[in-house]
Coordinates of C-alpha atoms and ligand atoms in Angstrom, one line a residue:
M1 CA 240.4 -82.3 -72.1
R2 CA 240.2 -85.7 -73.4
N3 CA 243.3 -87.4 -74.7
N4 CA 241.4 -90.6 -76.4
I5 CA 239.5 -90.0 -79.8
F6 CA 236.8 -92.1 -78.2
D7 CA 235.5 -92.3 -74.6
F8 CA 234.5 -95.6 -74.2
S9 CA 232.8 -97.4 -71.8
N10 CA 231.2 -100.9 -71.6
T11 CA 228.3 -101.7 -69.5
Y12 CA 227.0 -104.5 -71.4
A13 CA 230.5 -106.2 -71.1
K14 CA 230.0 -105.7 -67.4
L15 CA 227.2 -108.1 -67.3
P16 CA 227.5 -111.8 -66.6
K17 CA 229.6 -114.0 -69.2
N18 CA 226.7 -115.8 -70.6
F19 CA 225.5 -112.5 -72.2
Y20 CA 228.4 -112.5 -74.8
E21 CA 231.6 -113.7 -76.1
K22 CA 234.7 -111.5 -75.4
I23 CA 236.2 -111.9 -78.6
N24 CA 238.1 -108.9 -81.0
P25 CA 237.3 -108.2 -84.5
R26 CA 239.3 -110.2 -87.0
P27 CA 241.8 -107.9 -88.9
V28 CA 241.3 -107.6 -92.6
K29 CA 244.1 -107.3 -95.2
N30 CA 243.9 -103.9 -96.8
P31 CA 241.0 -101.8 -95.2
E32 CA 240.2 -98.5 -96.7
L33 CA 238.0 -96.0 -95.4
I34 CA 235.1 -95.3 -97.7
E35 CA 232.7 -93.0 -95.9
F36 CA 232.6 -91.4 -92.6
N37 CA 229.6 -89.5 -91.0
S38 CA 231.1 -86.4 -89.3
N39 CA 227.5 -85.2 -88.1
L40 CA 227.2 -88.6 -86.5
S41 CA 230.5 -88.3 -85.1
R42 CA 230.0 -84.9 -83.5
F43 CA 226.7 -86.2 -81.9
L44 CA 228.7 -89.2 -80.3
N45 CA 231.5 -86.8 -79.1
I46 CA 234.1 -88.1 -81.2
D47 CA 235.7 -85.2 -82.9
P48 CA 235.8 -85.5 -86.5
N49 CA 238.8 -83.7 -86.9
R50 CA 240.7 -86.5 -85.2
I51 CA 239.5 -89.1 -87.8
N52 CA 241.4 -89.4 -91.0
D53 CA 242.0 -91.9 -93.9
E54 CA 244.8 -93.5 -92.0
N55 CA 243.3 -94.0 -88.2
G56 CA 239.8 -94.3 -89.5
K57 CA 240.4 -97.3 -91.8
L58 CA 242.3 -99.0 -88.7
F59 CA 239.4 -98.3 -86.2
F60 CA 236.4 -98.9 -88.5
S61 CA 237.6 -102.2 -89.7
G62 CA 238.4 -103.5 -86.3
N63 CA 242.2 -103.8 -87.1
V64 CA 243.2 -101.6 -84.1
I65 CA 241.1 -101.8 -81.0
P66 CA 240.6 -98.2 -79.7
D67 CA 241.7 -97.7 -76.0
G68 CA 239.0 -98.4 -73.3
A69 CA 236.8 -100.4 -75.6
R70 CA 235.9 -104.0 -74.6
P71 CA 234.8 -106.1 -77.7
I72 CA 232.1 -108.6 -77.3
A73 CA 229.6 -110.4 -79.5
M74 CA 226.2 -110.5 -77.9
A75 CA 224.2 -113.6 -77.4
Y76 CA 220.7 -113.7 -78.7
A77 CA 218.1 -116.1 -79.9
G78 CA 214.9 -115.5 -82.2
H79 CA 212.0 -116.4 -84.2
Q80 CA 213.0 -116.5 -87.8
F81 CA 210.2 -116.6 -90.2
G82 CA 208.0 -118.0 -87.2
N83 CA 210.4 -120.7 -86.3
F84 CA 212.3 -120.7 -83.0
V85 CA 216.1 -120.8 -83.1
P86 CA 217.8 -121.0 -79.6
Q87 CA 221.0 -119.6 -80.6
L88 CA 221.7 -116.7 -83.2
G89 CA 224.0 -114.0 -81.6
D90 CA 226.4 -111.6 -83.3
G91 CA 227.9 -114.0 -85.8
R92 CA 229.2 -111.2 -87.8
A93 CA 229.2 -108.1 -85.8
I94 CA 231.3 -107.2 -82.5
L95 CA 230.1 -104.5 -80.2
I96 CA 233.2 -102.3 -79.6
G97 CA 231.9 -100.2 -76.8
E98 CA 229.4 -97.6 -75.8
L99 CA 229.7 -93.8 -76.1
I100 CA 227.8 -91.2 -74.4
A101 CA 226.5 -88.7 -76.9
T102 CA 225.8 -85.0 -76.7
N103 CA 222.2 -85.6 -75.6
G104 CA 223.5 -87.4 -72.7
K105 CA 222.4 -90.9 -73.9
R106 CA 224.3 -94.1 -74.3
F107 CA 225.0 -95.5 -77.8
D108 CA 226.5 -98.8 -78.8
I109 CA 229.4 -98.7 -81.4
Q110 CA 229.3 -102.0 -83.6
L111 CA 231.2 -103.3 -86.5
K112 CA 229.3 -105.2 -88.7
G113 CA 231.0 -107.6 -90.9
S114 CA 233.9 -107.9 -88.6
G115 CA 234.8 -111.7 -88.6
K116 CA 233.9 -114.8 -87.2
T117 CA 232.5 -115.5 -83.8
S118 CA 231.4 -118.6 -81.6
F119 CA 227.8 -117.4 -83.0
S120 CA 228.8 -117.8 -86.6
R121 CA 227.4 -121.4 -87.4
Q122 CA 228.3 -121.9 -91.0
G123 CA 228.7 -118.1 -91.8
D124 CA 231.9 -116.4 -92.6
G125 CA 231.3 -113.3 -90.4
R126 CA 231.7 -111.1 -93.3
S127 CA 229.8 -108.9 -95.5
P128 CA 230.0 -108.1 -99.0
L129 CA 230.4 -104.2 -99.5
G130 CA 226.7 -104.0 -101.2
P131 CA 224.7 -104.8 -98.2
V132 CA 227.0 -102.2 -95.9
I133 CA 226.3 -99.7 -98.6
R134 CA 222.5 -100.5 -98.4
E135 CA 222.3 -100.2 -94.8
Y136 CA 224.4 -97.1 -94.5
L137 CA 222.0 -95.3 -97.2
V138 CA 218.6 -96.4 -96.1
S139 CA 219.2 -96.0 -92.1
E140 CA 220.6 -92.6 -92.7
S141 CA 217.7 -91.9 -95.0
L142 CA 215.2 -93.2 -92.2
H143 CA 216.9 -90.8 -89.8
Y144 CA 216.6 -87.8 -91.7
L145 CA 212.9 -88.6 -92.4
G146 CA 212.5 -88.6 -88.6
I147 CA 212.1 -92.3 -88.1
Q148 CA 213.6 -94.0 -85.2
T149 CA 216.5 -96.0 -86.3
T150 CA 220.2 -97.2 -85.9
R151 CA 222.5 -95.1 -87.7
S152 CA 225.7 -95.6 -89.7
L153 CA 228.9 -94.0 -88.6
A154 CA 231.5 -95.3 -91.2
I155 CA 231.9 -97.6 -94.3
V156 CA 235.4 -99.6 -94.9
R157 CA 236.3 -101.7 -97.7
T158 CA 238.3 -104.8 -96.4
G159 CA 240.1 -105.4 -99.6
E160 CA 239.1 -108.7 -99.3
K161 CA 237.1 -111.0 -101.3
V162 CA 233.8 -112.3 -99.7
F163 CA 232.5 -115.5 -101.2
R164 CA 228.6 -115.9 -102.1
E165 CA 227.4 -116.8 -105.3
T166 CA 230.4 -115.0 -106.7
P167 CA 233.3 -113.1 -105.0
M168 CA 232.4 -110.1 -103.9
P169 CA 234.2 -107.2 -102.3
G170 CA 233.8 -107.1 -98.5
G171 CA 232.9 -104.3 -96.5
I172 CA 232.3 -103.4 -92.6
L173 CA 229.7 -101.0 -91.5
T174 CA 230.1 -99.1 -88.3
R175 CA 226.4 -99.2 -87.0
V176 CA 225.4 -97.0 -83.8
A177 CA 222.3 -98.0 -81.8
S178 CA 220.9 -97.1 -78.6
S179 CA 221.4 -100.6 -77.7
H180 CA 221.6 -103.8 -79.5
I181 CA 219.2 -105.7 -77.1
R182 CA 216.2 -107.4 -79.2
I183 CA 213.2 -109.4 -78.4
G184 CA 215.5 -112.5 -79.2
T185 CA 218.2 -111.3 -76.5
F186 CA 215.2 -111.9 -73.8
E187 CA 213.9 -115.0 -75.8
F188 CA 217.6 -116.5 -75.5
F189 CA 217.5 -116.5 -71.5
F190 CA 213.7 -117.4 -71.4
Y191 CA 214.0 -120.8 -73.7
K192 CA 217.0 -121.5 -71.4
N193 CA 214.7 -121.1 -68.5
D194 CA 217.6 -119.0 -67.2
I195 CA 215.4 -116.7 -65.0
K196 CA 218.3 -115.2 -63.1
S197 CA 219.7 -113.8 -66.5
L198 CA 216.5 -113.0 -67.8
K199 CA 215.9 -110.8 -64.7
K200 CA 219.2 -109.1 -65.1
L201 CA 218.6 -108.4 -68.6
A202 CA 215.2 -106.7 -68.1
D203 CA 216.7 -104.8 -65.3
Y204 CA 219.6 -103.6 -67.4
T205 CA 217.2 -102.8 -70.1
I206 CA 215.1 -100.7 -67.8
A207 CA 218.1 -98.9 -66.4
R208 CA 219.5 -98.2 -69.8
Y209 CA 216.3 -96.8 -70.9
S210 CA 215.7 -95.0 -67.8
L211 CA 212.2 -96.1 -67.8
N212 CA 210.0 -94.9 -64.7
T213 CA 209.2 -97.6 -62.7
V214 CA 208.4 -95.9 -59.4
N215 CA 205.4 -97.7 -57.8
K216 CA 204.6 -99.8 -60.8
N217 CA 205.4 -103.2 -62.0
R218 CA 208.6 -102.6 -63.7
Y219 CA 208.5 -105.4 -66.1
E220 CA 205.1 -104.5 -67.2
V221 CA 206.3 -100.9 -67.5
L222 CA 209.0 -102.5 -69.8
L223 CA 206.6 -104.4 -71.8
K224 CA 204.2 -101.6 -72.5
H225 CA 207.0 -99.2 -73.3
V226 CA 208.3 -101.6 -76.2
I227 CA 204.8 -102.1 -77.2
K228 CA 204.4 -98.5 -77.4
S229 CA 207.4 -97.6 -79.3
Q230 CA 207.1 -100.5 -81.8
A231 CA 203.5 -99.2 -82.5
K232 CA 204.8 -95.7 -83.2
L233 CA 207.8 -97.4 -85.3
I234 CA 205.5 -99.7 -87.6
S235 CA 203.2 -96.7 -88.5
K236 CA 206.1 -94.4 -89.5
W237 CA 207.2 -97.3 -91.8
L238 CA 204.1 -97.6 -93.3
S239 CA 203.9 -93.6 -93.7
I240 CA 206.8 -93.5 -95.9
G241 CA 206.1 -97.0 -97.8
F242 CA 209.2 -98.6 -96.1
I243 CA 209.3 -102.7 -96.2
H244 CA 211.8 -104.0 -93.7
G245 CA 211.7 -107.5 -95.3
V246 CA 212.9 -109.6 -92.4
M247 CA 210.9 -108.7 -89.2
N248 CA 212.3 -111.9 -87.2
T249 CA 212.4 -111.2 -83.4
D250 CA 216.2 -111.1 -83.5
N251 CA 215.7 -108.2 -85.6
T252 CA 213.2 -106.5 -83.6
S253 CA 215.0 -103.9 -81.2
I254 CA 213.8 -103.1 -77.7
S255 CA 214.4 -99.6 -78.4
G256 CA 211.8 -99.1 -80.9
E257 CA 214.6 -98.4 -83.6
T258 CA 214.7 -99.8 -86.8
I259 CA 217.5 -102.3 -86.9
D260 CA 218.9 -104.8 -89.4
Y261 CA 218.8 -103.6 -92.8
G262 CA 218.9 -106.5 -95.0
P263 CA 216.5 -107.0 -97.7
C264 CA 214.7 -103.8 -96.9
A265 CA 213.4 -101.4 -99.6
F266 CA 210.8 -98.6 -100.3
M267 CA 207.9 -99.4 -102.4
D268 CA 207.4 -97.5 -105.5
H269 CA 203.7 -97.9 -106.7
Y270 CA 201.5 -98.6 -104.1
N271 CA 200.9 -102.3 -103.5
P272 CA 199.8 -103.3 -100.1
N273 CA 201.3 -106.8 -100.5
Q274 CA 204.7 -105.7 -101.9
V275 CA 207.5 -108.0 -101.0
F276 CA 211.1 -107.4 -101.9
S277 CA 213.0 -110.1 -100.1
Y278 CA 214.2 -113.0 -102.2
I279 CA 213.5 -115.4 -99.5
D280 CA 209.9 -114.2 -98.1
Y281 CA 208.0 -116.7 -100.4
T282 CA 204.9 -116.4 -98.5
G283 CA 204.6 -112.7 -98.1
R284 CA 205.2 -113.1 -94.3
Y285 CA 206.9 -109.7 -94.3
S286 CA 204.9 -107.9 -96.9
Y287 CA 204.2 -103.9 -96.4
I288 CA 200.8 -104.4 -95.3
N289 CA 201.7 -107.4 -92.9
Q290 CA 204.1 -105.4 -90.9
G291 CA 201.9 -104.3 -88.2
K292 CA 200.3 -107.9 -87.6
V293 CA 203.9 -109.2 -87.7
M294 CA 205.1 -106.8 -85.0
F295 CA 201.9 -107.8 -83.0
W296 CA 203.2 -111.2 -83.2
N297 CA 206.7 -110.6 -82.5
L298 CA 205.6 -108.5 -79.3
S299 CA 203.7 -111.4 -78.1
K300 CA 207.0 -113.4 -78.1
F301 CA 208.3 -110.9 -76.0
A302 CA 205.5 -110.8 -73.5
E303 CA 206.0 -114.5 -73.2
S304 CA 209.5 -114.1 -72.6
L305 CA 208.7 -111.7 -69.9
L306 CA 206.1 -114.1 -68.2
P307 CA 208.3 -115.2 -65.4
L308 CA 209.1 -111.9 -64.4
L309 CA 205.6 -110.1 -64.7
N310 CA 204.1 -112.1 -61.6
E311 CA 205.1 -114.9 -59.3
N312 CA 201.7 -116.6 -60.3
M313 CA 201.8 -117.5 -63.9
E314 CA 198.1 -117.0 -64.6
K315 CA 198.4 -113.3 -63.1
S316 CA 201.7 -113.0 -65.4
K317 CA 199.6 -114.1 -68.4
E318 CA 196.6 -111.7 -67.5
K319 CA 199.2 -108.8 -67.5
A320 CA 200.8 -110.0 -70.8
V321 CA 197.4 -110.2 -72.6
N322 CA 196.2 -106.9 -71.1
S323 CA 199.4 -105.2 -72.2
L324 CA 199.5 -106.8 -75.7
K325 CA 195.7 -105.6 -76.3
L326 CA 197.4 -102.1 -76.2
F327 CA 199.0 -102.5 -79.4
P328 CA 196.3 -102.6 -81.9
K329 CA 195.1 -99.6 -80.2
Y330 CA 198.3 -97.7 -80.1
F331 CA 199.2 -98.7 -83.8
E332 CA 195.8 -97.5 -85.2
E333 CA 196.1 -94.3 -83.2
N334 CA 199.6 -93.9 -84.7
W335 CA 198.9 -94.9 -88.3
S336 CA 195.8 -92.5 -88.3
K337 CA 197.9 -89.7 -87.1
E338 CA 200.7 -90.4 -89.6
M339 CA 198.6 -90.8 -92.4
S340 CA 196.4 -87.8 -91.3
K341 CA 199.3 -85.4 -91.7
K342 CA 199.8 -86.9 -94.9
I343 CA 196.8 -85.5 -96.3
G344 CA 197.0 -82.1 -94.3
L345 CA 194.9 -82.9 -91.3
K346 CA 196.3 -81.8 -87.8
K347 CA 193.7 -84.0 -85.8
S348 CA 192.4 -87.2 -87.3
R349 CA 188.7 -88.3 -86.8
K350 CA 187.1 -91.4 -87.4
K351 CA 185.5 -90.5 -90.4
D352 CA 189.1 -89.2 -92.0
L353 CA 190.0 -93.0 -92.4
E354 CA 187.4 -93.3 -95.0
I355 CA 189.3 -90.5 -97.0
I356 CA 193.0 -91.8 -96.2
N357 CA 191.9 -95.5 -97.2
D358 CA 189.9 -94.3 -100.5
F359 CA 192.9 -92.4 -101.4
L360 CA 195.3 -95.5 -101.0
E361 CA 192.7 -97.5 -102.8
L362 CA 192.9 -95.1 -105.7
L363 CA 196.9 -95.4 -105.7
K364 CA 196.4 -99.3 -105.6
N365 CA 193.8 -99.4 -108.5
N366 CA 196.0 -97.1 -110.7
N367 CA 199.4 -98.3 -109.8
I368 CA 200.5 -95.1 -108.7
D369 CA 203.9 -94.1 -107.0
F370 CA 203.3 -94.0 -103.3
T371 CA 205.8 -91.2 -102.5
L372 CA 205.1 -88.9 -105.3
A373 CA 201.3 -89.2 -105.0
F374 CA 201.5 -87.7 -101.5
R375 CA 204.0 -85.2 -102.2
E376 CA 201.6 -83.9 -105.4
L377 CA 198.6 -83.8 -103.0
S378 CA 199.7 -80.7 -101.7
K379 CA 199.8 -79.2 -105.1
L380 CA 196.2 -80.3 -105.6
I381 CA 194.9 -78.0 -102.7
K382 CA 194.5 -75.0 -105.1
K383 CA 193.7 -76.8 -108.2
I384 CA 191.1 -79.4 -109.1
N385 CA 193.7 -81.3 -110.8
T386 CA 197.5 -81.6 -111.7
P387 CA 199.5 -83.1 -114.5
F388 CA 200.6 -85.9 -112.1
F389 CA 197.1 -87.1 -111.3
N390 CA 196.0 -86.4 -114.9
K391 CA 198.4 -88.9 -116.2
N392 CA 198.2 -91.6 -113.6
I393 CA 194.4 -91.7 -112.7
K394 CA 192.4 -93.6 -115.2
N395 CA 188.9 -93.1 -113.5
R396 CA 188.8 -89.1 -113.5
K397 CA 185.4 -88.8 -112.2
Q398 CA 186.1 -91.3 -109.2
F399 CA 189.3 -89.0 -108.5
T400 CA 187.6 -85.6 -108.6
E401 CA 184.9 -87.0 -106.3
W402 CA 187.4 -87.9 -104.0
S403 CA 189.3 -84.7 -104.2
L404 CA 186.5 -82.7 -103.3
R405 CA 185.5 -85.0 -100.5
W406 CA 189.1 -84.2 -99.2
K407 CA 188.8 -80.4 -99.8
K408 CA 185.6 -80.3 -98.0
R409 CA 187.2 -81.9 -95.1
L410 CA 190.3 -79.7 -95.3
E411 CA 188.0 -76.7 -94.8
Q412 CA 187.1 -77.8 -91.4
E413 CA 190.8 -77.1 -90.3
S414 CA 191.7 -73.9 -88.8
F415 CA 194.7 -73.1 -91.2
N416 CA 194.7 -71.6 -94.5
E417 CA 195.4 -73.5 -97.7
S418 CA 199.0 -72.4 -98.3
Q419 CA 199.7 -73.2 -94.5
I420 CA 198.2 -76.7 -94.8
A421 CA 200.2 -77.3 -98.2
I422 CA 203.4 -76.3 -96.6
E423 CA 202.7 -78.7 -93.4
M424 CA 202.0 -81.5 -96.0
D425 CA 205.5 -80.9 -97.7
K426 CA 207.1 -81.3 -94.3
V427 CA 205.9 -84.9 -93.8
N428 CA 205.7 -86.1 -97.6
P429 CA 209.0 -86.4 -98.8
I430 CA 210.2 -86.0 -102.5
Y431 CA 213.5 -88.2 -101.8
I432 CA 213.7 -91.6 -100.8
P433 CA 216.5 -94.1 -101.6
R434 CA 214.6 -95.9 -104.1
N435 CA 215.3 -99.4 -104.7
H436 CA 216.6 -99.2 -108.4
L437 CA 218.9 -96.3 -107.4
V438 CA 220.5 -98.0 -104.5
E439 CA 221.1 -101.1 -106.7
N440 CA 222.9 -98.7 -109.0
I441 CA 225.0 -97.1 -106.4
I442 CA 225.9 -100.4 -105.3
K443 CA 226.8 -101.6 -108.9
N444 CA 229.1 -98.3 -109.4
A445 CA 230.9 -99.2 -106.3
E446 CA 231.5 -102.8 -106.8
L447 CA 232.1 -102.9 -110.1
H448 CA 233.7 -99.7 -111.2
D449 CA 235.2 -98.4 -107.6
D450 CA 232.8 -95.2 -108.1
F451 CA 231.5 -94.0 -105.0
S452 CA 230.4 -90.6 -106.2
P453 CA 227.0 -91.7 -106.9
M454 CA 226.8 -93.1 -103.3
K455 CA 228.0 -89.7 -102.1
E456 CA 225.3 -87.9 -104.2
M457 CA 222.5 -89.7 -102.8
L458 CA 223.7 -89.2 -99.3
D459 CA 223.5 -85.5 -99.8
I460 CA 220.0 -85.7 -101.2
I461 CA 218.5 -88.0 -98.5
K462 CA 219.7 -85.3 -95.7
K463 CA 216.9 -82.9 -96.8
P464 CA 214.2 -85.4 -98.0
F465 CA 211.6 -82.9 -97.9
S466 CA 213.2 -80.0 -100.0
E467 CA 213.2 -79.9 -103.7
K468 CA 216.7 -79.6 -105.1
P469 CA 217.2 -78.1 -108.7
L470 CA 218.6 -80.6 -111.1
K471 CA 218.2 -83.6 -109.0
E472 CA 214.9 -84.9 -110.5
K473 CA 216.1 -88.7 -111.1
F474 CA 216.3 -89.0 -107.2
S475 CA 212.5 -88.4 -106.9
L476 CA 211.3 -90.6 -110.0
P477 CA 210.1 -94.1 -109.7
P478 CA 211.9 -96.6 -112.0
E479 CA 211.1 -96.9 -115.7
P480 CA 209.8 -100.6 -116.3
H481 CA 213.5 -101.8 -117.3
E482 CA 214.9 -100.3 -114.2
V483 CA 212.7 -102.1 -111.9
V484 CA 214.8 -104.2 -109.0
P485 CA 212.0 -106.8 -108.0
N486 CA 214.0 -108.6 -105.2
T487 CA 216.4 -107.8 -102.7
F488 CA 218.7 -110.1 -100.8
C489 CA 219.9 -110.2 -97.2
G490 CA 223.6 -110.4 -98.4
T491 CA 224.8 -112.6 -95.7
Ligands
AMP501 P1 220.0 -111.7 -90.1 O1 218.9 -112.4 -90.7 O2 220.8 -110.9 -91.0 O3 219.7 -110.8 -89.1 O4 221.0 -112.6 -89.4 C1 220.6 -113.9 -88.7 C2 221.7 -114.5 -87.9 O5 222.7 -115.0 -88.7 C3 222.5 -113.6 -86.9 O6 222.7 -114.5 -85.7 C4 223.6 -113.3 -87.7 O7 224.8 -113.0 -86.9 C5 224.2 -114.6 -88.3 N1 224.6 -114.2 -89.7 C6 224.2 -113.7 -91.0 N2 225.1 -113.5 -91.7 C7 226.1 -114.1 -91.3 C8 227.7 -114.5 -91.7 N3 227.9 -114.0 -92.8 N4 228.4 -115.1 -90.9 C9 227.9 -115.6 -89.8 N5 227.0 -115.4 -89.1 C10 225.9 -114.4 -90.1
MG502 MG1 219.7 -109.9 -87.2

């Protein structure tokens, strides 16, 4: 029998002192537990029946440190919009400790918005409630869409104001991640030329992810593992129209989990060059650039591992370059697989890429909603046209030609039409947390103290592939006056 509500261990805090700062969250004035994720709590071996509004608000604000936790702020560096910053680190987040989940894996429990640390630079270490709500909704949505991501355990309203352009209610998110090790964590030691620490970090990471390094160059295994995981992740993002918005190397996790939900958003109408982030003037982190940017980020990771890959620098470089060459291949393979599934193909062939790309071209030229278009496709299997495509496609001849070509290809599949339609509906969601709805939810919470729209959306995103009666508004793109063109980091 466990007495503690949380059974914390602290492996990262046992690493050398230069990996982090030992620091407790700064207490907040008047915490209030707004949301608690019971499902995730059970997975983390926290009995949700033992969390109530009273103790929950204390734990998840950081006002009370649970027994066994050893809070730290992690050190890391990173390339932000291509520029190297030698010291970033947890400036508004604190790692409370680690829990072993029911699947036997280790997870970090982190409070985000928990007050100043020595990495805060000019920041206040706090977060407004709005970005906390956004991260909770979008990260949980990605989870239920089957995409690797950090998750959200709790939202606390702090009862304090956070000053940005205007005073805003403060919030704290409890974030759960398989680790918070980033490409930027490796860069931190590499750019200091602290090879001893770099090696320690790499060894810790290899052990934490139980990578099989028997008879192999262990650091090459690590590099290839990250390359593979990220190729998979970015293909998944693209397959659901997700735009991360701030893919700096400090926001790129070694785990291949989506991390650091800042100015992220799902696109509505298909536009490969779509950008939401207010500060992304050049479109560096646009939808379609995400693969290229990850390749760039991975090259920074490979560079950071150069001192470990081989004693001879030339040989190290060769290993790094050869490993990096795998990324475009993995990425294309994963992307083709994901997109093929969306149009009902179990296996993708080279020629299928034309069908996929031509469909995307139709969406682009006709300004069609990405999510709905793929969802509607399964209805098209039995028909020549549907009201959705009738309404949205200008050049009907071109569309009919495309759909005949697609159906001809489907005939080569070994499944019947209705099976194909069912499979398609399992990968093409109806419900994503659309940006205009998220903004509206935040407004209701911040201005009217009304969290019911947030709770309603949380319920919807748990089953993104099954249609719910009377919930159509959650599936629809914004009307022109509802469009929210920009998102903010909220820092
Ligand atoms: P981000 O772009 O949100 O990933 O943050 C980049 C860096 O800025 C990280 O080191 C953060 O810890 C830090 N940071 C962001 N917002 C704040 C804040 N309000 N106070 C202190 N540090 C912050
Ligand atoms: Mg970050």
